[in-house]
PDB file of C-alpha atoms in Angstrom:
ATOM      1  CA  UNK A1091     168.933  -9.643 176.822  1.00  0.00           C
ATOM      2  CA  UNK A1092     170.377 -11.466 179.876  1.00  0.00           C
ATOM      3  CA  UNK A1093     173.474 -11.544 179.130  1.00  0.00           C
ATOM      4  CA  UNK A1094     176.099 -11.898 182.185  1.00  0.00           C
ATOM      5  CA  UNK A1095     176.743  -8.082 181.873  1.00  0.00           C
ATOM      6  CA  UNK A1096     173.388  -7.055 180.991  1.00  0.00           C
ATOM      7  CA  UNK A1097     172.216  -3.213 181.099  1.00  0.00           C
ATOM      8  CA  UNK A1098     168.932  -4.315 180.586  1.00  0.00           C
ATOM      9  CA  UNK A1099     168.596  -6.544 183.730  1.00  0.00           C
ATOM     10  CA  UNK A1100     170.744  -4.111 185.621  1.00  0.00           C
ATOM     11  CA  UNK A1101     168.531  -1.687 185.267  1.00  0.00           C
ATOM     12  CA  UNK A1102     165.577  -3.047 186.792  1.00  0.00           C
ATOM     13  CA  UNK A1103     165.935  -3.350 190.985  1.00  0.00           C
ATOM     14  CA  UNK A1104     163.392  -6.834 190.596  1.00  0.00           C
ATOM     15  CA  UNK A1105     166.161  -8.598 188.102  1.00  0.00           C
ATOM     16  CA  UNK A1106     169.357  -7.462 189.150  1.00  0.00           C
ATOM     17  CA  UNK A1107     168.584  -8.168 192.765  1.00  0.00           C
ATOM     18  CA  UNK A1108     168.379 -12.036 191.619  1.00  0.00           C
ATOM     19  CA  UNK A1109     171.586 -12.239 190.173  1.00  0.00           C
ATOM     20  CA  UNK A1110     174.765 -12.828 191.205  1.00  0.00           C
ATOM     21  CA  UNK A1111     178.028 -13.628 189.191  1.00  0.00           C
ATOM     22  CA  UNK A1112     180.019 -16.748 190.280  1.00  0.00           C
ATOM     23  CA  UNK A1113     183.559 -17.031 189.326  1.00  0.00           C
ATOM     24  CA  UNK A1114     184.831 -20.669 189.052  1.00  0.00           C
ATOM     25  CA  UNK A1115     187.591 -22.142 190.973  1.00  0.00           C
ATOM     26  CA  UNK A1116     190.024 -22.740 187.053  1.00  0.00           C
ATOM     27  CA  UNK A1117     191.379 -20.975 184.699  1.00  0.00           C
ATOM     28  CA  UNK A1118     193.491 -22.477 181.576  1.00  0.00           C
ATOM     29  CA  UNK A1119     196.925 -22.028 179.726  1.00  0.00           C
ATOM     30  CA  UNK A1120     196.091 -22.003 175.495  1.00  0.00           C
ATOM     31  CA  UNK A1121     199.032 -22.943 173.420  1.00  0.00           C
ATOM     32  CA  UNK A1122     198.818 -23.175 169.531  1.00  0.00           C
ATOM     33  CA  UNK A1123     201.535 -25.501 168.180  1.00  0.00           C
ATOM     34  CA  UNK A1124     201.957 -25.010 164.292  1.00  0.00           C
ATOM     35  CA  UNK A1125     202.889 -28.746 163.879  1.00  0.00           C
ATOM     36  CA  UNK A1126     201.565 -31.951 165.552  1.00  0.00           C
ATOM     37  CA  UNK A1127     203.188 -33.889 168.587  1.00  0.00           C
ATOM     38  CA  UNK A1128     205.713 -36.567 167.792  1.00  0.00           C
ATOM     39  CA  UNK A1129     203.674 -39.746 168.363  1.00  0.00           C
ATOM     40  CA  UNK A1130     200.326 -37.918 168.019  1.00  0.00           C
ATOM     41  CA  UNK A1131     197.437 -38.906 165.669  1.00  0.00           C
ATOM     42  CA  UNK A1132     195.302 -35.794 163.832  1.00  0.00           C
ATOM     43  CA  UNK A1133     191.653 -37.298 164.262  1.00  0.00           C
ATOM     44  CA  UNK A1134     191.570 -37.413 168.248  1.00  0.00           C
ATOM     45  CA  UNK A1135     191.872 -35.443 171.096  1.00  0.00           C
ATOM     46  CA  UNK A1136     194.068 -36.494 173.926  1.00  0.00           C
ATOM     47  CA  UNK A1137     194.309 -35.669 177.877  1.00  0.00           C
ATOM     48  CA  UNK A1138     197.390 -35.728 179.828  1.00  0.00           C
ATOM     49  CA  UNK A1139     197.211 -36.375 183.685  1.00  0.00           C
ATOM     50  CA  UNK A1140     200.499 -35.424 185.396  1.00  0.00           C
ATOM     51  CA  UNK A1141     200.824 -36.143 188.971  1.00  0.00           C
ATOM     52  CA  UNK A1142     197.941 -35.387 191.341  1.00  0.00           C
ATOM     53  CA  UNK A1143     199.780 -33.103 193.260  1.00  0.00           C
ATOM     54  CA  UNK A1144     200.355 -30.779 190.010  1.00  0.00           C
ATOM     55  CA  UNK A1145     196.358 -29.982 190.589  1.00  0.00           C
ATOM     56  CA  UNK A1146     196.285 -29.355 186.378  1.00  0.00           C
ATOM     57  CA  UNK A1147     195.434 -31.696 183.253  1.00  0.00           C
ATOM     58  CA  UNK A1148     196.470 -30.867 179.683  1.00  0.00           C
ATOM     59  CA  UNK A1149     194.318 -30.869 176.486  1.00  0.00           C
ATOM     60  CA  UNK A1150     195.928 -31.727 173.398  1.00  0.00           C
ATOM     61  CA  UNK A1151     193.709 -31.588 169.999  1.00  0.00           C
ATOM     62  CA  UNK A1152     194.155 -31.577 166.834  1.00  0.00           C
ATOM     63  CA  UNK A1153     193.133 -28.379 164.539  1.00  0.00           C
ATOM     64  CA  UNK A1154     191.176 -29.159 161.711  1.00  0.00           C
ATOM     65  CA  UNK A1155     191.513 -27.503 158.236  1.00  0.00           C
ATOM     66  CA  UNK A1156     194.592 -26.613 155.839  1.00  0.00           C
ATOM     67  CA  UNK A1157     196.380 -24.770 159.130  1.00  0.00           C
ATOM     68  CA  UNK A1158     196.571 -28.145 161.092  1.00  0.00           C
ATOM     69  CA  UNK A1159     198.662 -27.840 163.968  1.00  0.00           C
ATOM     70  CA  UNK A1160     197.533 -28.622 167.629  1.00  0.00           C
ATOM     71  CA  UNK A1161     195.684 -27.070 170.479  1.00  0.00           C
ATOM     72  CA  UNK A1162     197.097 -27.205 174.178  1.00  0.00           C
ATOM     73  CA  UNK A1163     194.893 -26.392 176.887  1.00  0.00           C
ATOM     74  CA  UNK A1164     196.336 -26.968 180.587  1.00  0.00           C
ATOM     75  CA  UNK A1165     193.268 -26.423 182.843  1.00  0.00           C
ATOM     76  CA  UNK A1166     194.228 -25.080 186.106  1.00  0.00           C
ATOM     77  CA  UNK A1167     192.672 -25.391 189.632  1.00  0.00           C
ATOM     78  CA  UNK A1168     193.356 -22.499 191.794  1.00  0.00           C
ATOM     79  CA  UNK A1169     195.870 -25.646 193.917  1.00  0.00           C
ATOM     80  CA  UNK A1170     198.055 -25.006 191.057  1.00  0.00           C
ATOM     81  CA  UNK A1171     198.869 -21.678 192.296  1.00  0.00           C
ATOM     82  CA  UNK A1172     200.262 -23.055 195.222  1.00  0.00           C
ATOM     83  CA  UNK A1173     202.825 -25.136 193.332  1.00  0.00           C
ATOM     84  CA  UNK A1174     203.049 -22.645 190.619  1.00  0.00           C
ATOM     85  CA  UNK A1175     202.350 -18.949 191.480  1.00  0.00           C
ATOM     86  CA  UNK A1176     203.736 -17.079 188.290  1.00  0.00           C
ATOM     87  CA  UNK A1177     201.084 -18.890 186.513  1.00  0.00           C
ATOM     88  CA  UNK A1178     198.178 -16.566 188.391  1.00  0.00           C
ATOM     89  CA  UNK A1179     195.677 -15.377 185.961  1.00  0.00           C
ATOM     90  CA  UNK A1180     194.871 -11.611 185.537  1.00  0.00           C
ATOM     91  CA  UNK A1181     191.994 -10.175 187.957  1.00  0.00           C
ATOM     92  CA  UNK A1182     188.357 -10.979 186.846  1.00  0.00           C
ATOM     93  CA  UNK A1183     186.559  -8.259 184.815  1.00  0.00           C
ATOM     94  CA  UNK A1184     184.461  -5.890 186.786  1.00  0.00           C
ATOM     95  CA  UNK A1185     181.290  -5.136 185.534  1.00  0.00           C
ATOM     96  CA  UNK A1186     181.798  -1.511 185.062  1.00  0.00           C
ATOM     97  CA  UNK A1187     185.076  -2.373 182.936  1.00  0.00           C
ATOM     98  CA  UNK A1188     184.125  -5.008 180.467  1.00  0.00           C
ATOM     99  CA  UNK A1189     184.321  -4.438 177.295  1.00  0.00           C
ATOM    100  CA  UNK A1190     187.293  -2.011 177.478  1.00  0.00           C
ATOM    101  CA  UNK A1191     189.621  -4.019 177.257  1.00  0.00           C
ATOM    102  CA  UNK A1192     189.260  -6.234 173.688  1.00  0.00           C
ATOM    103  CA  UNK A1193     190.171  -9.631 173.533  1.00  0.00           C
ATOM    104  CA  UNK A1194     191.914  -9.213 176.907  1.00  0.00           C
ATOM    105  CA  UNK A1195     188.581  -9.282 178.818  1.00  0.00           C
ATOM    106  CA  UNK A1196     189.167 -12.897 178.754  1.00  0.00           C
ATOM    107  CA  UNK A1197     192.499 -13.871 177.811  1.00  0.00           C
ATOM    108  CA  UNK A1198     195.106 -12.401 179.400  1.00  0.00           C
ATOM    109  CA  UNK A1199     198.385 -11.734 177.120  1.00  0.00           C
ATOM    110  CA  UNK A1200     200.425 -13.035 180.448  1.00  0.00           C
ATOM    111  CA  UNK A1201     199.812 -13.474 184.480  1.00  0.00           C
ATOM    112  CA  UNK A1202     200.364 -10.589 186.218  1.00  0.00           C
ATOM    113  CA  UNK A1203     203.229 -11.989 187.689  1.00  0.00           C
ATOM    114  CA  UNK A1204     205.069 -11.895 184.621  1.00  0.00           C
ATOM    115  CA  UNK A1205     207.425  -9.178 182.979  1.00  0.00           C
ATOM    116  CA  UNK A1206     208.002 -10.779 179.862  1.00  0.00           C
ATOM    117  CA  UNK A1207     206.582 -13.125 177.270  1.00  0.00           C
ATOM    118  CA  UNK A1208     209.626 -14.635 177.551  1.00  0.00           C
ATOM    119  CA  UNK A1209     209.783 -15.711 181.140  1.00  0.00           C
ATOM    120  CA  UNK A1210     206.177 -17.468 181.110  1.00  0.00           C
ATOM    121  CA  UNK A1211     207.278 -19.430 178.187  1.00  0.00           C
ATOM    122  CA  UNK A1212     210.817 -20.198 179.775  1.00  0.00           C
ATOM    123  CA  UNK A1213     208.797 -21.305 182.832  1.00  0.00           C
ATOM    124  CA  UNK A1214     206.188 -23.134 181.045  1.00  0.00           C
ATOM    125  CA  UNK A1215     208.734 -24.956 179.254  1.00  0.00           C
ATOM    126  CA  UNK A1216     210.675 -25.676 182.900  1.00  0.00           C
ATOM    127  CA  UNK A1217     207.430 -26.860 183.970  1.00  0.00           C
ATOM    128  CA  UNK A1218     206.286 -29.776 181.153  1.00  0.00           C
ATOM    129  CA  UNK A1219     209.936 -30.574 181.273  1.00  0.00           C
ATOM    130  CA  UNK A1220     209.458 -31.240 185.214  1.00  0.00           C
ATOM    131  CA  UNK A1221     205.648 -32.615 185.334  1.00  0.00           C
ATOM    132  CA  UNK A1222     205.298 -34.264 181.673  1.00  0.00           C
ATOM    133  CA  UNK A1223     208.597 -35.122 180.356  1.00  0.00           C
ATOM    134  CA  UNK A1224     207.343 -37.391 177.477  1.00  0.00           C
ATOM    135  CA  UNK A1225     204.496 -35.125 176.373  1.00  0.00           C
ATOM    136  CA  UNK A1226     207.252 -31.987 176.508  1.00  0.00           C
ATOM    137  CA  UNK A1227     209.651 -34.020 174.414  1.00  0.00           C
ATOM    138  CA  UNK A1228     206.887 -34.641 171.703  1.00  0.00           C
ATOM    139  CA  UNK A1229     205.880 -30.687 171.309  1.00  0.00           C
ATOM    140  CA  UNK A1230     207.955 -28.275 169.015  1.00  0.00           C
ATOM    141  CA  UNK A1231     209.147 -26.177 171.599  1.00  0.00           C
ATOM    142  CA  UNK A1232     207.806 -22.969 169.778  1.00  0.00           C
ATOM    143  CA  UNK A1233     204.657 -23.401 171.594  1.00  0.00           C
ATOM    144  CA  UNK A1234     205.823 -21.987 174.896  1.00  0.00           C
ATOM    145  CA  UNK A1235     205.843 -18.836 172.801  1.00  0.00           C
ATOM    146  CA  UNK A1236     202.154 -18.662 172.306  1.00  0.00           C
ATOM    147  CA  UNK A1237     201.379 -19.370 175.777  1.00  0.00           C
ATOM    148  CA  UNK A1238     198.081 -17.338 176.793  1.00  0.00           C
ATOM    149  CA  UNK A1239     196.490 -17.395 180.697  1.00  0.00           C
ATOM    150  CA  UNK A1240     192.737 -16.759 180.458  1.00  0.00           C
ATOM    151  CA  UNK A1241     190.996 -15.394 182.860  1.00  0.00           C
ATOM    152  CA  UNK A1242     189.145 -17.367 185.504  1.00  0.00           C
ATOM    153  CA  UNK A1243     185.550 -17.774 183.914  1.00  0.00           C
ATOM    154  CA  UNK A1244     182.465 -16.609 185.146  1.00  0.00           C
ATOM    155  CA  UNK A1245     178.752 -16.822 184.763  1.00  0.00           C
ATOM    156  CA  UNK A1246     175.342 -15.700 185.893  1.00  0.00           C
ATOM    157  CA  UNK A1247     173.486 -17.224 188.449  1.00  0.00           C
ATOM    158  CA  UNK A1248     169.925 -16.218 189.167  1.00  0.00           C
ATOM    159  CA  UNK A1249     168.506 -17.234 192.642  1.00  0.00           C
ATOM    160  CA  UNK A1250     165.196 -15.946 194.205  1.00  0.00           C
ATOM    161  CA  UNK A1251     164.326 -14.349 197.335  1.00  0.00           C
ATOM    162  CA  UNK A1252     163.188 -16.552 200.440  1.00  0.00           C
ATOM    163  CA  UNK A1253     159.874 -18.353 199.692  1.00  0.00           C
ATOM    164  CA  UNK A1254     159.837 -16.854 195.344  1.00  0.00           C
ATOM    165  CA  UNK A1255     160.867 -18.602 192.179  1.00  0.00           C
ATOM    166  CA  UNK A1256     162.992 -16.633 190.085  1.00  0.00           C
ATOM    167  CA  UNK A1257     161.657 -14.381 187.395  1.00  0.00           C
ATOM    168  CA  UNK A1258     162.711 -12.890 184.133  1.00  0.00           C
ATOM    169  CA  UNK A1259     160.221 -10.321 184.195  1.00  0.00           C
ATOM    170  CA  UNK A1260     159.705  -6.767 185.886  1.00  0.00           C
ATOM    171  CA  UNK A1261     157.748  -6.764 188.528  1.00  0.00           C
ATOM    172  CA  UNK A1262     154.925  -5.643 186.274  1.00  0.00           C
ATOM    173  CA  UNK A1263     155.049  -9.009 184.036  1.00  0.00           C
ATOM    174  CA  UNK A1264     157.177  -6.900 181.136  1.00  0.00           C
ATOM    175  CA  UNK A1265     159.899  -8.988 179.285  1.00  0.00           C
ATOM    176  CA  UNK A1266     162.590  -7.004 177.060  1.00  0.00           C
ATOM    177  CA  UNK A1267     164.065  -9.564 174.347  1.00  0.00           C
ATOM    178  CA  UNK A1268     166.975  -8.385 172.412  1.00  0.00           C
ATOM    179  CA  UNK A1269     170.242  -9.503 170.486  1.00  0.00           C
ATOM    180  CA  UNK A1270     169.847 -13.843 170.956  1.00  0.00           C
ATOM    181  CA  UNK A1271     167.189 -13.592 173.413  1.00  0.00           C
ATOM    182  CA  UNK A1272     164.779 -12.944 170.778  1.00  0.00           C
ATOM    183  CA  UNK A1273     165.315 -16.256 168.853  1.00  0.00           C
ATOM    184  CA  UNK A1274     165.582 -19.868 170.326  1.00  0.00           C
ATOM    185  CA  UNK A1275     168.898 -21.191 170.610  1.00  0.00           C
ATOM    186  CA  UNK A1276     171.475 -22.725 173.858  1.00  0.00           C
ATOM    187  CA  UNK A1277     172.936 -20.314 175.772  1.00  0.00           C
ATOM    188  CA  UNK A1278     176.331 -21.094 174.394  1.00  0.00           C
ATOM    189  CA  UNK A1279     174.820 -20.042 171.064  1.00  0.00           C
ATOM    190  CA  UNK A1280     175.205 -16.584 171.762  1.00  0.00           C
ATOM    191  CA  UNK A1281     178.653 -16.344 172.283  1.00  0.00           C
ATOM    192  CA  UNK A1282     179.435 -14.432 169.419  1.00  0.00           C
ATOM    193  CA  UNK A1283     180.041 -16.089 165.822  1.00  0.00           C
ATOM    194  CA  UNK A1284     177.892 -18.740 166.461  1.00  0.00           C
ATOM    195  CA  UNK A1285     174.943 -17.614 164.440  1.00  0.00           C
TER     196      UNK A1285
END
């Protein structure tokens, strides 16, 4: 079991001392929208590219099945935050605390900046107004209102001492497999429903 958070691994000196958790320089804005974009097809995805200077691109899907709708993703650099500081994701999870806080261990119900639901969505909605005119005058504006930041995300990586490979055994050649380690599938397999 080697998972990023991984008692198992933490637990032995040999593994733990290999790893190290790397938090990427992005995090995204998710916005449902219960109807589809003026304009917009339902069998592609598209990606918006405001200005360069915006540091940000948009992700606009389609939802399959009876609920239909669209998916809005704005991926973020850390740039953005420059431009845009109210849109600063919460603080990464700490080992210690994961877990305790639900769904909000990765999304975030607003930035900390924010007070209210309402002012991210009013500023959201000031923002595609200002960066992506046409693509804001194509959205039902209810969207704003389901505005989520995530979390900046965050994985495992393993790296040797000087002169070793990297191993995923105890110093004594033992190898615990539990949960999806014990079965062959891609990492992103085991991230919960996906089995």
């Amino acid at each position: 079991a080697d998972g990023k958070w991984s008692k198992v691994r933490q637990s032995f000196p040999s593994l733990s001392s290999q790893a190290k958790i790397i938090t990427s320089p992005s995090f995204r804005v998710h916005m449902d929208s219960p109807t589809v974009p003026k304009g917009f097809r339902t069998d592609g995805t598209y990606v918006i590219n405001p200005d360069k200077e915006c540091m940000f691109y948009i992700i606009a899907s389609s939802r399959p099945g009876a609920s239909g709708g669209y998916s809005i993703t704005m991926v973020c650099y850390d740039e953005t935050l420059e431009r845009y500081p109210w849109l600063a994701p919460p603080a990464d999870v700490k080992p210690g605390n994961y877990g305790k806080f639900g769904w909000e261990d990765f999304f975030s119900a607003l930035p900390e900046a924010m007070k209210s639901q309402g002012t991210l969505s009013e500023n959201l909605e000031q923002m595609f107004l200002q960066e992506v005119p046409e693509f804001y005058d194509a959205l039902d504006k209810e969207i704003f209102t389901s505005a989520r930041v995530n979390r900046r995300i965050t994985w495992l990586q393993m790296s040797a001492k000087d002169g070793k490979n990297v191993t995923y055994s105890t110093e004594d050649g033992l190898v615990a497999l539990i949960g999806d380690a014990a079965h062959a599938m891609t990492p992103s397999m085991g991230e919960g429903c996906n089995t």
